[in-house]
Coordinates of C-alpha atoms in Angstrom, one line a residue:
Y1 CA -10.5 -23.2 14.8
L2 CA -13.1 -24.5 16.2
M3 CA -12.8 -22.9 20.1
Y4 CA -15.1 -24.3 22.9
Y5 CA -15.9 -23.1 26.1
T6 CA -17.8 -23.3 28.9
D7 CA -20.1 -20.9 29.3
D8 CA -22.6 -19.2 27.2
R9 CA -20.8 -15.9 26.3
C10 CA -17.1 -17.9 25.4
T11 CA -15.0 -17.0 28.4
N12 CA -14.4 -19.7 30.2
F13 CA -12.3 -21.4 27.5
G14 CA -12.6 -25.5 26.9
A15 CA -10.5 -26.5 24.2
L16 CA -9.9 -26.2 20.2
K17 CA -9.8 -27.8 17.5
G18 CA -8.5 -27.7 14.1
I19 CA -9.5 -28.7 10.3
L20 CA -7.7 -27.8 7.5
E21 CA -9.2 -26.4 4.7
N22 CA -11.3 -28.9 1.9
S23 CA -10.6 -31.3 4.3
P24 CA -13.5 -33.5 5.8
T25 CA -13.4 -33.8 9.0
P26 CA -15.7 -35.9 10.9
F27 CA -17.4 -35.5 14.7
P28 CA -18.7 -37.1 17.1
V29 CA -22.0 -35.9 18.8
V30 CA -22.3 -36.5 22.1
N31 CA -26.1 -37.3 22.8
S32 CA -27.6 -34.5 25.1
T33 CA -28.3 -36.7 28.3
L34 CA -24.9 -37.4 29.9
V35 CA -25.9 -40.5 32.0
D36 CA -25.2 -44.0 31.9
G37 CA -28.5 -46.3 33.1
N38 CA -27.8 -45.8 37.0
G39 CA -28.5 -42.1 36.5
T40 CA -24.3 -41.9 37.4
E41 CA -22.8 -38.4 35.4
F42 CA -20.3 -38.5 32.6
N43 CA -18.3 -35.7 33.6
G44 CA -14.5 -36.1 33.5
S45 CA -15.0 -38.8 31.1
T46 CA -13.5 -39.6 28.0
C47 CA -14.5 -39.2 24.7
S48 CA -14.4 -43.1 23.6
S49 CA -17.1 -43.6 26.9
L50 CA -19.2 -40.7 26.7
P51 CA -23.1 -42.0 24.8
K52 CA -22.4 -40.6 21.3
S53 CA -25.8 -40.9 18.8
G54 CA -23.7 -40.5 15.5
T55 CA -20.8 -38.5 14.0
S56 CA -20.9 -35.0 11.8
T57 CA -18.7 -34.6 9.1
L58 CA -17.4 -30.3 8.9
T59 CA -15.9 -29.1 6.1
Y60 CA -14.4 -26.1 6.1
E61 CA -14.5 -24.5 2.6
T62 CA -14.1 -21.1 0.6
V63 CA -17.6 -19.8 -0.9
D64 CA -18.1 -16.5 -3.1
N65 CA -14.8 -15.3 -1.5
T66 CA -16.1 -16.2 1.9
K67 CA -14.5 -18.8 4.9
R68 CA -17.2 -21.2 6.3
I69 CA -17.6 -24.1 7.5
C70 CA -20.1 -27.0 6.7
Y71 CA -21.9 -29.9 7.9
G72 CA -22.6 -32.9 6.1
E73 CA -22.0 -34.6 3.0
E74 CA -22.6 -32.2 0.4
T75 CA -20.7 -29.1 0.2
G76 CA -20.3 -26.3 -1.8
D77 CA -23.6 -25.0 -3.4
D78 CA -25.2 -28.5 -2.6
C79 CA -24.6 -27.4 1.1
T80 CA -27.7 -27.4 3.5
H81 CA -26.0 -26.8 6.8
V82 CA -24.2 -23.2 6.6
V83 CA -22.0 -22.5 9.7
N84 CA -20.4 -18.9 9.1
S85 CA -20.3 -17.6 12.8
T86 CA -17.5 -15.5 15.2
T87 CA -20.4 -15.0 17.5
C88 CA -20.3 -17.2 20.2
K89 CA -23.0 -19.9 20.0
K90 CA -24.6 -23.4 21.1
S91 CA -22.6 -26.5 20.1
D92 CA -24.4 -29.0 18.0
H93 CA -22.5 -31.8 19.2
F94 CA -21.4 -31.3 22.6
P95 CA -24.0 -30.4 25.0
G96 CA -23.4 -27.8 27.6
C97 CA -20.6 -26.5 25.8
Y98 CA -20.6 -23.0 23.0
T99 CA -18.2 -22.5 20.1
T100 CA -17.4 -20.0 17.7
Q101 CA -14.2 -19.9 15.1
V102 CA -11.8 -18.2 14.3
S103 CA -8.6 -18.6 11.6
A104 CA -5.4 -20.2 12.4
L105 CA -3.8 -16.2 11.6
D106 CA -5.7 -14.5 14.2
L107 CA -5.6 -16.9 16.7
M108 CA -1.7 -17.0 15.9
Q109 CA -1.3 -13.8 16.4
N110 CA -3.7 -13.3 19.5
P111 CA -3.8 -15.9 21.5
S112 CA -4.8 -14.4 24.7
Y113 CA -8.1 -13.0 23.3
Y114 CA -9.2 -16.3 22.8
I115 CA -8.2 -18.5 25.4
T116 CA -8.6 -15.5 27.9
P117 CA -11.0 -13.5 26.6
P118 CA -12.0 -10.7 28.6
K119 CA -15.5 -11.0 30.7
P120 CA -17.5 -8.9 28.4
V121 CA -20.5 -6.6 29.6
S122 CA -23.5 -8.0 29.2
Y123 CA -27.4 -6.0 28.3
P124 CA -29.7 -8.6 28.3
L125 CA -33.2 -7.9 27.3
E126 CA -34.5 -7.2 31.1
K127 CA -31.9 -4.5 30.7
T128 CA -34.1 -2.6 28.5
F129 CA -37.5 -0.9 28.7
Y130 CA -39.6 1.0 26.5
A131 CA -41.8 4.6 26.8
V132 CA -44.9 3.9 24.8
F133 CA -46.9 7.5 24.6
Y134 CA -50.8 7.5 23.7
D135 CA -52.9 9.7 22.2
T136 CA -54.8 11.7 26.1
E137 CA -58.3 11.4 23.2
G138 CA -57.9 7.0 23.1
R139 CA -56.3 7.4 27.2
C140 CA -54.2 4.4 27.5
Y141 CA -54.3 0.7 24.8
G142 CA -55.7 1.0 22.3
S143 CA -54.1 4.3 21.3
A144 CA -50.7 4.4 21.1
I145 CA -48.9 6.9 18.6
A146 CA -45.1 6.3 19.3
A147 CA -42.4 4.1 21.6
E148 CA -38.5 5.1 22.5
G149 CA -36.4 2.3 24.0
G150 CA -33.6 2.7 26.0
V151 CA -31.0 0.9 28.0
A152 CA -31.6 0.9 32.6
G153 CA -28.5 3.6 33.7
D154 CA -28.5 4.8 30.5
T155 CA -29.8 8.9 30.6
I156 CA -31.6 9.8 27.5
D157 CA -32.2 14.0 26.9
L158 CA -35.8 14.1 25.5
Q159 CA -36.0 17.1 23.0
R160 CA -39.8 18.8 24.1
G161 CA -42.7 18.7 21.7
T162 CA -45.4 21.2 21.2
S163 CA -48.0 21.8 18.9
E164 CA -50.9 24.3 18.8
E165 CA -53.5 21.4 17.6
E166 CA -52.2 19.3 20.4
N167 CA -51.3 16.5 18.3
C168 CA -49.6 14.4 20.2
A169 CA -48.5 12.1 16.6
A170 CA -46.6 15.5 15.8
E171 CA -45.1 15.7 19.2
C172 CA -44.2 12.5 19.0
S173 CA -41.5 13.3 16.0
C174 CA -39.3 15.5 18.5
L175 CA -39.3 11.8 20.4
L176 CA -37.9 9.9 17.0
D177 CA -35.5 12.0 15.5
P178 CA -35.3 15.4 17.2
F179 CA -33.5 17.2 13.7
S180 CA -36.5 16.5 11.4
N181 CA -38.4 18.6 9.9
E182 CA -41.5 17.2 12.0
C183 CA -39.8 18.3 15.2
F184 CA -38.1 21.5 13.9
F185 CA -41.4 23.3 12.6
Q186 CA -43.0 22.7 16.4
T187 CA -40.2 24.1 18.4
K188 CA -38.8 27.1 15.4
G189 CA -35.3 25.1 16.3
L190 CA -35.2 25.6 19.7
I191 CA -33.5 23.5 21.7
D192 CA -35.4 22.0 25.4
T193 CA -34.6 18.7 26.4
S194 CA -35.8 17.0 29.6
T195 CA -33.6 14.4 30.7
F196 CA -34.9 11.4 31.2
F197 CA -33.4 8.2 33.7
V198 CA -34.7 4.2 33.9
N199 CA -32.8 1.7 36.3
Y200 CA -33.2 -1.2 38.6
T201 CA -32.7 -0.1 42.3
E202 CA -30.8 -2.6 44.7
D203 CA -34.4 -4.6 45.5
N204 CA -34.9 -4.5 41.5
S205 CA -37.8 -2.3 41.4
L206 CA -37.8 0.2 38.3
L207 CA -36.6 3.5 38.9
V208 CA -38.4 6.2 36.8
C209 CA -36.7 9.1 36.7
D210 CA -38.1 12.3 34.4
G211 CA -36.9 15.9 34.7
S212 CA -40.1 17.6 33.2
N213 CA -42.2 16.0 35.8
P214 CA -42.2 19.1 38.7
A215 CA -43.4 21.5 35.9
I216 CA -46.9 19.3 36.3
G217 CA -46.8 18.7 39.7
L218 CA -44.8 15.5 40.5
P219 CA -42.1 14.0 41.7
V220 CA -39.2 14.0 39.6
C221 CA -38.0 10.0 40.7
T222 CA -40.6 7.4 42.0
V223 CA -40.2 3.8 41.9
D224 CA -43.5 2.8 40.4
P225 CA -42.9 3.3 36.0
P226 CA -45.5 5.8 35.5
V227 CA -49.0 4.0 34.1
C228 CA -51.1 6.1 31.3
Q229 CA -49.3 8.9 33.4
E230 CA -49.3 13.0 31.8
N231 CA -46.1 14.6 31.3
N232 CA -44.5 18.1 30.4
V233 CA -42.4 16.7 27.1
Y234 CA -45.2 15.7 25.2
P235 CA -47.8 16.9 26.9
S236 CA -50.6 16.4 24.8
C237 CA -49.4 12.3 25.1
T238 CA -49.3 10.0 27.9
V239 CA -46.9 7.6 28.6
S240 CA -46.1 4.6 30.4
I241 CA -43.0 2.3 30.7
F242 CA -42.6 -1.0 29.6
T243 CA -39.8 -3.2 30.4
G244 CA -38.4 -5.1 27.5
P245 CA -39.9 -8.1 28.5
E246 CA -43.2 -6.9 29.5
L247 CA -43.2 -5.3 25.8
V248 CA -42.3 -9.3 24.3
A249 CA -45.3 -10.6 27.3
V250 CA -48.0 -7.8 26.2
P251 CA -46.8 -6.6 22.7
N252 CA -50.3 -4.9 22.2
V253 CA -49.9 -1.9 24.5
L254 CA -48.5 -1.1 21.1
Q255 CA -51.5 -1.0 19.1
N256 CA -53.2 1.6 17.4
I257 CA -56.0 0.4 14.6
K258 CA -56.6 3.5 13.1
P259 CA -53.9 6.0 13.7
P260 CA -53.6 9.2 12.8
K261 CA -51.5 10.5 9.6
E262 CA -49.0 11.9 11.5
V263 CA -48.0 8.6 12.4
G264 CA -47.6 7.9 8.2
K265 CA -44.3 9.3 8.7
S266 CA -42.5 6.7 10.7
A267 CA -41.2 3.6 10.3
Y268 CA -39.3 1.0 12.9
L269 CA -36.3 -0.9 12.8
V270 CA -37.3 -4.3 14.1
F271 CA -34.3 -6.3 14.9
Y272 CA -34.2 -10.0 16.7
N273 CA -31.7 -12.9 18.3
D274 CA -32.9 -15.2 15.4
P275 CA -32.1 -16.0 11.6
V276 CA -36.2 -16.1 11.4
C277 CA -36.9 -12.6 12.2
L278 CA -39.2 -14.7 15.8
E279 CA -37.2 -13.8 19.1
F280 CA -37.4 -9.8 19.5
G281 CA -34.2 -8.2 20.6
A282 CA -35.2 -4.8 20.0
M283 CA -37.2 -1.8 18.2
R284 CA -36.0 2.4 17.5
G285 CA -38.4 4.1 15.4
V286 CA -37.0 6.7 12.9
V287 CA -38.8 9.9 10.9
L288 CA -38.9 9.3 7.0
D289 CA -36.9 11.3 5.1
T290 CA -34.6 12.0 7.3
Y291 CA -31.2 11.4 7.1
N292 CA -29.4 8.7 9.4
Y293 CA -26.2 7.6 10.3
F294 CA -26.3 4.0 11.4
P295 CA -22.7 2.8 13.2
K296 CA -21.7 -0.6 13.1
V297 CA -20.6 -2.6 16.1
D298 CA -17.5 -4.7 15.9
D299 CA -18.3 -8.4 15.6
L300 CA -16.3 -9.6 18.8
F301 CA -17.8 -13.4 19.4
F302 CA -18.1 -12.5 22.9
Y303 CA -21.2 -10.2 22.2
T304 CA -24.4 -11.6 21.6
C305 CA -26.9 -9.8 19.4
Q306 CA -28.7 -8.5 22.8
D307 CA -25.7 -7.1 23.6
K308 CA -25.0 -4.8 20.5
L309 CA -28.2 -4.2 20.2
A310 CA -28.0 -1.1 23.1
C311 CA -26.0 0.3 20.0
L312 CA -29.6 0.7 18.3
I313 CA -31.6 1.7 21.2
N314 CA -29.3 4.6 22.4
P315 CA -26.2 5.2 21.2
Q316 CA -24.9 7.7 22.5
G317 CA -25.5 6.2 26.1
S318 CA -22.4 4.2 27.9
A319 CA -23.9 1.5 27.7
C320 CA -23.2 1.4 23.7
K321 CA -19.9 3.1 24.3
S322 CA -19.3 0.7 26.2
L323 CA -19.1 -1.7 23.5
A324 CA -16.2 -1.5 20.4
Q325 CA -17.7 0.1 17.3
S326 CA -16.5 0.0 14.0
Q327 CA -14.8 3.1 11.8
S328 CA -17.2 2.0 9.2
G329 CA -21.3 2.9 8.8
A330 CA -24.2 3.8 6.8
M331 CA -26.0 7.0 6.1
A332 CA -29.4 6.3 4.8
Y333 CA -33.1 7.4 4.8
F334 CA -36.6 5.8 4.6
T335 CA -39.5 7.3 2.8
M336 CA -42.6 6.3 0.8
G337 CA -42.5 5.7 -2.7
T338 CA -44.3 4.3 -5.8
N339 CA -44.6 0.4 -6.6
E340 CA -44.6 -1.2 -10.1
D341 CA -48.8 -1.2 -9.5
G342 CA -48.9 2.8 -8.6
G343 CA -49.4 2.2 -5.0
Q344 CA -47.2 3.5 -2.1
Q345 CA -44.3 1.5 -1.0
L346 CA -41.8 1.6 2.3
M347 CA -38.6 2.9 0.8
S348 CA -34.9 2.3 1.9
C349 CA -32.1 5.0 0.1
M350 CA -29.0 5.7 0.4
V351 CA -27.5 8.8 0.6
D352 CA -24.8 9.7 -1.6
T353 CA -26.7 8.2 -4.9
E354 CA -30.2 8.4 -4.1
E355 CA -30.7 5.2 -4.8
C356 CA -33.8 3.7 -3.7
V357 CA -35.4 0.1 -3.0
P358 CA -38.2 -1.4 -2.0
I359 CA -39.0 -2.7 1.6
D360 CA -40.6 -5.7 2.4
S361 CA -41.3 -5.7 5.6
E362 CA -42.1 -9.5 6.8
E363 CA -38.0 -10.1 4.9
C364 CA -36.1 -10.9 7.4
F365 CA -32.4 -9.8 6.9
A366 CA -29.3 -10.7 8.5
S367 CA -27.6 -7.5 10.4
E368 CA -24.3 -5.9 9.0
L369 CA -23.9 -3.5 11.1
Y370 CA -25.0 -5.7 14.3
P371 CA -23.4 -9.3 13.6
G372 CA -25.6 -12.0 14.3
C373 CA -29.0 -9.6 14.5
Y374 CA -31.3 -9.9 12.3
A375 CA -34.0 -7.4 11.2
R376 CA -37.0 -5.9 9.7
V377 CA -38.4 -2.6 8.5
V378 CA -41.7 -1.9 9.4
W379 CA -43.9 1.2 8.5
G380 CA -45.6 2.9 11.4
P381 CA -48.8 2.1 10.9
D382 CA -48.5 -1.3 10.2
L383 CA -46.2 -1.8 13.7
L384 CA -49.2 -0.2 15.7
A385 CA -51.8 -1.9 13.5
Q386 CA -50.4 -5.4 14.7
P387 CA -47.4 -5.1 17.2
I388 CA -47.8 -8.8 17.7
R389 CA -46.9 -9.2 14.3
Y390 CA -43.4 -7.9 14.5
I391 CA -42.9 -8.6 18.1
T392 CA -43.7 -12.5 19.2
P393 CA -44.6 -13.0 15.7
P394 CA -46.3 -16.7 14.9
T395 CA -43.7 -19.6 13.5
D396 CA -45.9 -19.7 10.8
S397 CA -46.3 -17.8 8.2
P398 CA -47.7 -14.2 9.5
T399 CA -49.6 -13.2 6.6
A400 CA -53.3 -14.0 8.0
Y401 CA -52.8 -10.6 9.9
P402 CA -54.1 -7.8 7.8
S403 CA -51.8 -4.7 7.5
A404 CA -52.3 -0.7 6.6
S405 CA -52.5 0.5 3.6
P406 CA -50.1 3.6 2.4
S407 CA -52.0 3.8 -0.2
S408 CA -55.5 4.1 2.5
M409 CA -53.7 6.7 4.3
P410 CA -54.1 10.9 4.0
S411 CA -52.8 12.2 0.9
D412 CA -50.2 14.2 2.3
S413 CA -48.4 11.6 4.2
P414 CA -44.9 11.4 3.3
S415 CA -43.6 11.3 -1.0
V416 CA -39.8 9.7 -1.9
S417 CA -40.4 13.2 -3.4
F418 CA -40.0 14.6 -0.7
A419 CA -36.0 16.2 0.5
P420 CA -34.5 14.2 3.0
T421 CA -33.1 16.4 5.7
M422 CA -29.7 15.8 7.5
S423 CA -29.9 14.5 11.2
S424 CA -27.1 16.3 13.1
S425 CA -27.6 13.2 15.3
A426 CA -24.8 11.5 13.3
T427 CA -23.6 9.0 16.0
R428 CA -27.0 9.3 17.7
R429 CA -28.6 7.7 15.1
S430 CA -28.3 4.0 14.8
L431 CA -29.1 1.1 13.3
G432 CA -31.1 0.1 10.9
Y433 CA -32.4 -3.2 8.4
D434 CA -28.5 -2.2 7.2
I435 CA -29.9 -0.9 4.4
V436 CA -30.9 -3.6 2.9
S437 CA -28.7 -6.1 4.9
C438 CA -25.5 -3.5 3.9
L439 CA -26.6 -3.4 -0.1
L440 CA -26.4 0.3 -0.2
C441 CA -24.2 0.5 2.9

């Protein structure tokens, strides 16, 4: 059944249409402008009176054990427009409507779930923020070291990082993963956390609270987001806070053309809302050679991709916990390996088999852990060298952009022979490049 709704979250039911398997069904395509010559809207009109631009044939078919809908006259392997969506999407036939598809069995077993679905939570890009940390020697902008995201209203516990060399990049290993070897060497295993909180006030101002601020003579909370401000959690760094839309608008706040060698021990999981990886959704950093557990969010049609990414940003936050999570997930780690040419290349590795596969950061993968989302995995120096390439990529090929070369990094960059550490943040770490689209799930 094709379910149609009048809102973009698919909660206001409009109509449904059943189609039989392997039986091509013609659908009218209604004009996008529903007005007549006098400017009168066609609200409430019958189908026969609505202006149409043609018809489209839909075929419900099974290909490689997967149920899908094919648009057009050609089906099977010749189908050029495939829809296999259980998420809410714009209708190709009826402007202003939104649709999802459901099997007859699922609809009959739980009709109220699809006819009067629950009102979903919503976590748009505007409710996300990113703390970007900079090397104090370079001050801010052009000297970014690492970034960590959050969802407005969630409380985050940050593990303090300290380095005898006053190395911001080394301290930020505790930001990306407090259970990594790099962080453990700094902290000697001592847990020293500080509470970090960001939310919007009633007048839509951004309230930022850092529990470590009093130690450096600053108030715990401020309505003005910090810009290039010192902090006591990673004392060798300065920090600026950006909302998700601000990061998309000015991605070069993440730029660092020549990052220190410690940045080469990181990678970023960058997720998008569209199948060609152009519409940025969220990102999260990981430390190489550290095991990460990536939980899976249930494929509920009234959750958007952006909603589900709350679990990428903060798996332990209240926003993620409000989403229905599957019992399945993936355990994996990322590392630097050797490619066929003898150079270094980022690899994704399955924990139980230690099988590793090379990662191409330009390749856009459909996410199995967050259905409806798409992802890339990017080496830390590459992301900082050209953040615009991954946060607001051009619509044409981005190959004109230069990228950092793993072989040009210092020789003590991580290698595939490094023994991964088990992150006890099993439910804290979330997502991934789905281990090559869950190939290794």
